[in-house]
mmCIF file of N, CA and C in Angstrom:
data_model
loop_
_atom_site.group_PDB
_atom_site.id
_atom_site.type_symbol
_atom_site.label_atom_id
_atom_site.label_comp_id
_atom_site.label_asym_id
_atom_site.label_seq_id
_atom_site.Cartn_x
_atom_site.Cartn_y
_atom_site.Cartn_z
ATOM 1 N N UNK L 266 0.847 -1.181 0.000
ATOM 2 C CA UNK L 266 0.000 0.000 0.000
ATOM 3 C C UNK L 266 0.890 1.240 0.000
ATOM 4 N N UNK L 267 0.491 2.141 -1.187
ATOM 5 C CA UNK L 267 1.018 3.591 -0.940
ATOM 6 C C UNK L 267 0.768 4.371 0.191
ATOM 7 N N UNK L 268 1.938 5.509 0.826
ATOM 8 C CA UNK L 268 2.026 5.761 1.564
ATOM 9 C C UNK L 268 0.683 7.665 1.306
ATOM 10 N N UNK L 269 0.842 7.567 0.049
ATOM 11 C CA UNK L 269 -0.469 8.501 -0.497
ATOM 12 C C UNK L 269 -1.922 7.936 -0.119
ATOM 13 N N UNK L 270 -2.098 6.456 -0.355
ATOM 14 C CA UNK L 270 -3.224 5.599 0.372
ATOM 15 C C UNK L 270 -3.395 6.017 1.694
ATOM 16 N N UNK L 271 -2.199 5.390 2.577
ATOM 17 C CA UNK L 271 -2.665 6.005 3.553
ATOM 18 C C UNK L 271 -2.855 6.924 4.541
ATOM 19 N N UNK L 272 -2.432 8.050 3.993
ATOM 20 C CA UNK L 272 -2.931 9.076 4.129
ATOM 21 C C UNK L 272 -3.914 9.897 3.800
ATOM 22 N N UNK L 273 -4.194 10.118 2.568
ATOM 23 C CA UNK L 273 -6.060 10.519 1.964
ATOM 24 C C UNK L 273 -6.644 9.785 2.053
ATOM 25 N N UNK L 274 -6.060 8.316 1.518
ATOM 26 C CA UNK L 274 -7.346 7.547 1.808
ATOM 27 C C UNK L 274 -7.274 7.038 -0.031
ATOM 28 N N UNK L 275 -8.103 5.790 -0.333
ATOM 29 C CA UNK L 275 -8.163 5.472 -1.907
ATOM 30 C C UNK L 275 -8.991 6.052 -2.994
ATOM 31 N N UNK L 276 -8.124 6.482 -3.928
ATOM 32 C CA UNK L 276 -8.792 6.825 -5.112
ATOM 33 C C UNK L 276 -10.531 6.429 -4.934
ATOM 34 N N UNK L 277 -11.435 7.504 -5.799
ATOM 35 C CA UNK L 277 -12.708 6.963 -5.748
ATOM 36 C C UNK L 277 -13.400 7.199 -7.125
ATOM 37 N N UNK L 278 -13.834 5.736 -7.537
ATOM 38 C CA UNK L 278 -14.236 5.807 -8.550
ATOM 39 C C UNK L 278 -15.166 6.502 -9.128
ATOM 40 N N UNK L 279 -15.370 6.735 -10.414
ATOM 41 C CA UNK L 279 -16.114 8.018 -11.142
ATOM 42 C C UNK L 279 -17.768 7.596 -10.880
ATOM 43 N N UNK L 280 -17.880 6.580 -10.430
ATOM 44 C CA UNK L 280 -19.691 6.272 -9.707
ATOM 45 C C UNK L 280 -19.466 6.735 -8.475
ATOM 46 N N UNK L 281 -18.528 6.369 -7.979
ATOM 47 C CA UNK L 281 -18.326 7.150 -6.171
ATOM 48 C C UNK L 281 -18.513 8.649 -6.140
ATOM 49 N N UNK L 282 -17.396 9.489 -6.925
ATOM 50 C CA UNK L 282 -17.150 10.566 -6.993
ATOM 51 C C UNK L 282 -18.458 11.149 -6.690
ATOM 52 N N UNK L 283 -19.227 10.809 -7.638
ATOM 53 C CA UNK L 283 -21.076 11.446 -7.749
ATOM 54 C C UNK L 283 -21.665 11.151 -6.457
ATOM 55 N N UNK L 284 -21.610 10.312 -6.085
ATOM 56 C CA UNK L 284 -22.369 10.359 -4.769
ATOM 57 C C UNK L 284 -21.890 10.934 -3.642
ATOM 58 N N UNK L 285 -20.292 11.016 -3.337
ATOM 59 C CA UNK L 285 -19.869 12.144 -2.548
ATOM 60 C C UNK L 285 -19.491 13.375 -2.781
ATOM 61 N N UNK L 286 -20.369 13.911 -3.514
ATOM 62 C CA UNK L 286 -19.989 15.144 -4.365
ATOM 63 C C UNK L 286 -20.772 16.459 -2.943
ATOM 64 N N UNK L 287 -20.163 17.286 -2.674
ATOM 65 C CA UNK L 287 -20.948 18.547 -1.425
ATOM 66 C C UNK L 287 -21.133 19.712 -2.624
ATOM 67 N N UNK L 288 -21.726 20.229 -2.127
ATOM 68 C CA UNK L 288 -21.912 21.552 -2.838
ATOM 69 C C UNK L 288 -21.210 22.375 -2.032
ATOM 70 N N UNK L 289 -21.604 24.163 -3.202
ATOM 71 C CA UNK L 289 -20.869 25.050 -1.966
ATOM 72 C C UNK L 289 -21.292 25.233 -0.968
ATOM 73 N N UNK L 290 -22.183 25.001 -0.491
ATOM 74 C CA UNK L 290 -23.145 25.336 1.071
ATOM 75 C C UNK L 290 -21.963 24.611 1.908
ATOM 76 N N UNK L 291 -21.825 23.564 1.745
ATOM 77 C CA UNK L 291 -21.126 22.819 2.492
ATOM 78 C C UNK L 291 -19.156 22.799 2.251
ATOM 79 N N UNK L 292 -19.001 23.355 1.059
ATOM 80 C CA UNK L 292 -17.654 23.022 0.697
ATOM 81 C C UNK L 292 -17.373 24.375 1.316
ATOM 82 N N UNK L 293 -17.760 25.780 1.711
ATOM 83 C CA UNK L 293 -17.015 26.916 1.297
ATOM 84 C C UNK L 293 -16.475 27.015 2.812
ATOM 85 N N UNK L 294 -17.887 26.215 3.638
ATOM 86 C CA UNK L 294 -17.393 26.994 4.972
ATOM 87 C C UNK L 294 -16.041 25.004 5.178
ATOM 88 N N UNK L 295 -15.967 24.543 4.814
ATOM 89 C CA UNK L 295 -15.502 23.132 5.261
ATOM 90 C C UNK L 295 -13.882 23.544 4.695
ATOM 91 N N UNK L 296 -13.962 23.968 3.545
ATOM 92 C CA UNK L 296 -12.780 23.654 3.053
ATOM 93 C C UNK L 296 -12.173 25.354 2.238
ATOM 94 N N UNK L 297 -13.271 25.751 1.748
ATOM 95 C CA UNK L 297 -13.092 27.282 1.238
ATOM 96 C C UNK L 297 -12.445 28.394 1.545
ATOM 97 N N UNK L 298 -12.785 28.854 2.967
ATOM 98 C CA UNK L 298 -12.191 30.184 3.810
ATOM 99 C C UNK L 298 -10.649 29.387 4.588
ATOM 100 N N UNK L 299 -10.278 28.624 4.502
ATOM 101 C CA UNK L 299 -9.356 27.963 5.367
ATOM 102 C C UNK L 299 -8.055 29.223 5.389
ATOM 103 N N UNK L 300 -7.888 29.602 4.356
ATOM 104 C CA UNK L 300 -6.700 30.547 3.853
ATOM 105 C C UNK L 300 -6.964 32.044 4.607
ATOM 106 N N UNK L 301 -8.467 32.447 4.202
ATOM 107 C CA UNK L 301 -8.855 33.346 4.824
ATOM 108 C C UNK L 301 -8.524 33.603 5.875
ATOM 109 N N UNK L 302 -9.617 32.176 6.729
ATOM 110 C CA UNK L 302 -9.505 32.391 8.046
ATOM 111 C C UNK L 302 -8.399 32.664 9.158
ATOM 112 N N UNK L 303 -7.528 31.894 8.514
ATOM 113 C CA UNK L 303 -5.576 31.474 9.084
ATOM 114 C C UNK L 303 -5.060 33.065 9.012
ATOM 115 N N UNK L 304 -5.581 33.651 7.716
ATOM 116 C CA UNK L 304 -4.582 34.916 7.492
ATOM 117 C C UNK L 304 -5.285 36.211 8.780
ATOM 118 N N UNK L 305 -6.567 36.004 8.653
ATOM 119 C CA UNK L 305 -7.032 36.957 9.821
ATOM 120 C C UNK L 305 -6.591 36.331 11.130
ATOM 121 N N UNK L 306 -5.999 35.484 11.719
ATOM 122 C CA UNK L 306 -5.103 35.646 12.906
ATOM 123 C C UNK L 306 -3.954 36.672 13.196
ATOM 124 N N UNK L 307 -2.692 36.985 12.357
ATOM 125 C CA UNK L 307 -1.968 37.544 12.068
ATOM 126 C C UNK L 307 -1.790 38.800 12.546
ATOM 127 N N UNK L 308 -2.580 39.496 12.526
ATOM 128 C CA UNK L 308 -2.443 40.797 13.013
ATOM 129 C C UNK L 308 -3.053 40.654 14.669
ATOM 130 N N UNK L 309 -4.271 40.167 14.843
ATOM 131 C CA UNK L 309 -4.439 39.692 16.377
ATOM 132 C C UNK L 309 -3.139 39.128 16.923
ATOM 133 N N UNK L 310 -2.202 38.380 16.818
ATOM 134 C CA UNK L 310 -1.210 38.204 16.957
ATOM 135 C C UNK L 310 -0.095 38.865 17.261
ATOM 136 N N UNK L 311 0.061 39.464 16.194
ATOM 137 C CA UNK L 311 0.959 40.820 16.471
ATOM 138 C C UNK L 311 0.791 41.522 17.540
ATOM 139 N N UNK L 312 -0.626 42.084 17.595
ATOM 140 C CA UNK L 312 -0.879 42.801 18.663
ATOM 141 C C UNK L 312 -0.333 42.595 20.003
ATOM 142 N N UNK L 313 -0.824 41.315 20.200
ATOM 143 C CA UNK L 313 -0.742 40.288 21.444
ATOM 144 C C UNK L 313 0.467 39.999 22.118
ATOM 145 N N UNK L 314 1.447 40.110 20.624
ATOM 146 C CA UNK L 314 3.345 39.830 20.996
ATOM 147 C C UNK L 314 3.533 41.792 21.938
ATOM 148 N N UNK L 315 3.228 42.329 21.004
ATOM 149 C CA UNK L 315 3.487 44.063 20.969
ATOM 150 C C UNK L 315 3.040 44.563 22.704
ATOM 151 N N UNK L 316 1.609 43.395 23.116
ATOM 152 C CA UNK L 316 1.630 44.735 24.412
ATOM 153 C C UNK L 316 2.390 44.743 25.409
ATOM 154 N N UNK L 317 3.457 43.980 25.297
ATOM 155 C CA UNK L 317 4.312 44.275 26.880
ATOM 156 C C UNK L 317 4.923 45.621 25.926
ATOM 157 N N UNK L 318 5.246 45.615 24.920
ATOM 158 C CA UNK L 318 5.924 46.479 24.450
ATOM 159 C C UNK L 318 4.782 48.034 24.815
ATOM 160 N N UNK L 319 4.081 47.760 25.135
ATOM 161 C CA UNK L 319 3.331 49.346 25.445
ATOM 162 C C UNK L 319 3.076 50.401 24.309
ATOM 163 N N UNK L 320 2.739 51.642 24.344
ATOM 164 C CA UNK L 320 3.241 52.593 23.381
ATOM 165 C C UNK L 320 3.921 52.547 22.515
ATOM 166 N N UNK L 321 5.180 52.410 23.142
ATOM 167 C CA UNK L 321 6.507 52.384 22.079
ATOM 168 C C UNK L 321 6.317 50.941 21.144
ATOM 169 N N UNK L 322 5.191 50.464 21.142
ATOM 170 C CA UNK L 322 5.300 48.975 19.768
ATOM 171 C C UNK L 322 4.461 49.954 18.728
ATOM 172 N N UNK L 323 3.584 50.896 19.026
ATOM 173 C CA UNK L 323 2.797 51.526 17.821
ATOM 174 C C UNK L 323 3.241 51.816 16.563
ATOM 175 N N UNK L 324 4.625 52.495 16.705
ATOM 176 C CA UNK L 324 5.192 52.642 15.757
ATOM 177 C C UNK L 324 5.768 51.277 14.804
ATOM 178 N N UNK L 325 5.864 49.909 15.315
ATOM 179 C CA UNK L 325 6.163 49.150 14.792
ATOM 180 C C UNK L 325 4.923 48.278 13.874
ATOM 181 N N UNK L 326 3.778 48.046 14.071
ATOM 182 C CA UNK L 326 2.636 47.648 13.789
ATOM 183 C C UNK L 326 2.148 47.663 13.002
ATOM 184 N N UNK L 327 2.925 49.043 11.647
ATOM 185 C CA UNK L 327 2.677 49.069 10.107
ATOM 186 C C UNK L 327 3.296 48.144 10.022
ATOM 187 N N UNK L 328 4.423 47.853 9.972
ATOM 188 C CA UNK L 328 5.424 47.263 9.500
ATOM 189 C C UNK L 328 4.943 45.729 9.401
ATOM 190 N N UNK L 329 4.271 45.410 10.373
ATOM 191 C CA UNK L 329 3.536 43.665 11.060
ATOM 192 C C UNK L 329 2.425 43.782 10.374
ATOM 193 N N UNK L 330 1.926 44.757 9.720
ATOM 194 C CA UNK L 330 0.908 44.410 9.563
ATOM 195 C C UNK L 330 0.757 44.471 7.848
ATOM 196 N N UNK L 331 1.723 45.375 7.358
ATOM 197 C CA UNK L 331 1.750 45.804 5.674
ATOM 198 C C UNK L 331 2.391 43.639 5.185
ATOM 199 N N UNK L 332 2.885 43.386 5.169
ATOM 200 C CA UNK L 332 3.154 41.894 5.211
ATOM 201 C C UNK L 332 2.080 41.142 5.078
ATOM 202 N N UNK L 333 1.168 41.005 6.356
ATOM 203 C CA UNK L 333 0.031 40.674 6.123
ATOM 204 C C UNK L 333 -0.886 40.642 5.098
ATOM 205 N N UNK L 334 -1.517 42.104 5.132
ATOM 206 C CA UNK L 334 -2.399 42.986 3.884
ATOM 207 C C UNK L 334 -2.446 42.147 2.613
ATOM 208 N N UNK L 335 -0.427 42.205 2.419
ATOM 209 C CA UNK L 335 -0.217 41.568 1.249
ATOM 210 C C UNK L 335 -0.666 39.860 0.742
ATOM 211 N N UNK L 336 -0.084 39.789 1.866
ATOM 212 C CA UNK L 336 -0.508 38.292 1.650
ATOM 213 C C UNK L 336 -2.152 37.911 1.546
ATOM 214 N N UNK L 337 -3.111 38.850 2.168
ATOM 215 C CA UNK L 337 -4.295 38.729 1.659
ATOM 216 C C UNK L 337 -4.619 39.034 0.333
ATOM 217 N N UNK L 338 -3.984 40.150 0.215
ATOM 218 C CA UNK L 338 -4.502 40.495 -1.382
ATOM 219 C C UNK L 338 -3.707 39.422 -2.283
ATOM 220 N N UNK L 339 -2.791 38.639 -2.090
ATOM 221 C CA UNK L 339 -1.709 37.228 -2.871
ATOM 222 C C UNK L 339 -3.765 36.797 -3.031
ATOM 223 N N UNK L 340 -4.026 36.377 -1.935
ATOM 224 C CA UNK L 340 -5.209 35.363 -1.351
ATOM 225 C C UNK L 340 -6.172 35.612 -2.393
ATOM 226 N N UNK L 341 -6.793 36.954 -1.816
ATOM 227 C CA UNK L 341 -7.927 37.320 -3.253
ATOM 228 C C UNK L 341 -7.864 36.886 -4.566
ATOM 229 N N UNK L 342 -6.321 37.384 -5.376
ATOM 230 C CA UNK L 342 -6.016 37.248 -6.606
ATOM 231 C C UNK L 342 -5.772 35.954 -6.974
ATOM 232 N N UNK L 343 -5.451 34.892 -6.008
ATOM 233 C CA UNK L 343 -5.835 33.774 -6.210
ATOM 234 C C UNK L 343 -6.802 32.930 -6.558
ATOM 235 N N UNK L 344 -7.798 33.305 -5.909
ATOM 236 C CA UNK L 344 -9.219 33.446 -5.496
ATOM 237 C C UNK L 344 -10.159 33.307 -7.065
ATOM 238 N N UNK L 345 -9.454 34.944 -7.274
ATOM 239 C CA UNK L 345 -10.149 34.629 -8.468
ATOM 240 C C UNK L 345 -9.406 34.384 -9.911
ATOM 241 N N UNK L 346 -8.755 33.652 -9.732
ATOM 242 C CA UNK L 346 -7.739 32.922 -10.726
ATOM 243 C C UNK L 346 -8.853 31.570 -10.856
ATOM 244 N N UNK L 347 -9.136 31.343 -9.540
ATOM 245 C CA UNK L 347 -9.849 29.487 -10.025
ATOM 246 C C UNK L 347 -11.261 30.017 -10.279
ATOM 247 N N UNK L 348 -11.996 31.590 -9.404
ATOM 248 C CA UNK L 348 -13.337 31.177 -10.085
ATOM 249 C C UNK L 348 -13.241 31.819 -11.678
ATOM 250 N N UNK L 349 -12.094 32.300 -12.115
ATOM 251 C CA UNK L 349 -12.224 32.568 -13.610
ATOM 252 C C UNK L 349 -11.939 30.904 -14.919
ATOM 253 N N UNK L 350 -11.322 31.004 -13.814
ATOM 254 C CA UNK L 350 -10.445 29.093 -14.288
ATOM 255 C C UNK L 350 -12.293 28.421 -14.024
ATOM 256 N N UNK L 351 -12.641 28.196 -13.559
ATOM 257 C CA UNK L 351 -14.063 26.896 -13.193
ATOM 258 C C UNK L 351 -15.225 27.965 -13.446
ATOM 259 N N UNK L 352 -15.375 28.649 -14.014
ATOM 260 C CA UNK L 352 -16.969 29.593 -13.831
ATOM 261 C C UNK L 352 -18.066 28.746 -13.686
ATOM 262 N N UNK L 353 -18.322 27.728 -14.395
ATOM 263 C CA UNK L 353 -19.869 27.053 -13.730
ATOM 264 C C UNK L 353 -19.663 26.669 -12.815
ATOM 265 N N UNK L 354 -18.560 25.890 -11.933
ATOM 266 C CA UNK L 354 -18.451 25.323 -10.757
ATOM 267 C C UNK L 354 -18.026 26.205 -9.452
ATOM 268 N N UNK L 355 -17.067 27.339 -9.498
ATOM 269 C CA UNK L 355 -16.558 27.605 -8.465
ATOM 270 C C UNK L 355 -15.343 27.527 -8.661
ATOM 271 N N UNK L 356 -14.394 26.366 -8.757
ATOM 272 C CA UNK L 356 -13.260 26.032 -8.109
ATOM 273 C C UNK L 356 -13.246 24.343 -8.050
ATOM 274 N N UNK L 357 -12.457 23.974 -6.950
ATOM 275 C CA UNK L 357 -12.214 22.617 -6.728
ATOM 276 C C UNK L 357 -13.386 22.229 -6.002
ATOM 277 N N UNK L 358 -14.039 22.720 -4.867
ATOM 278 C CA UNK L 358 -14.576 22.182 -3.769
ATOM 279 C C UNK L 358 -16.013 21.761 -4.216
ATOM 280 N N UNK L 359 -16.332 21.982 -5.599
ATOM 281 C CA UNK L 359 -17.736 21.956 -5.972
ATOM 282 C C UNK L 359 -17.923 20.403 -6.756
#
């Protein structure tokens, strides 16, 4: 047995596929925002390291946080790379 087996689990055949097929109701919040969600920690974070630092971290907090931003907007433009790539479906999760 592949070590890809056991870890996902086995290939599923094209009669299977159909019957475990989710929609987006179910795919967006399961598998969809995952990227989202992870990236909005980040700055809560920051914060959290910064308050022993008091006052004097304010000035540092663009800096923690412009990094971030970016990497969301990476996220978006990704985003819509697959729903331009899949337009009737969405993406993968559909």
């Amino acid at each position: 047995m592949k070590i890809v087996d056991l870890l996902l689990g086995r290939r599923l055949a094209n009669r299977e596929g159909e019957q475990r097929r989710i929609g987006w109701v179910a795919g967006v919040p399961a598998m969809g925002l995952d990227g989202l969600g992870s990236s909005s920690y980040g700055p809560e974070a920051a914060l959290t390291v910064m308050i022993p630092l008091g006052a004097a971290g304010l000035h540092a907090i663009g800096w923690v946080i412009a990094p971030i931003v970016g990497l969301l907007a990476i996220l978006y433009l990704s985003y819509r790379q697959v729903l331009a790539a899949y337009p009737s479906n969405g993406g993968a999760y559909t």
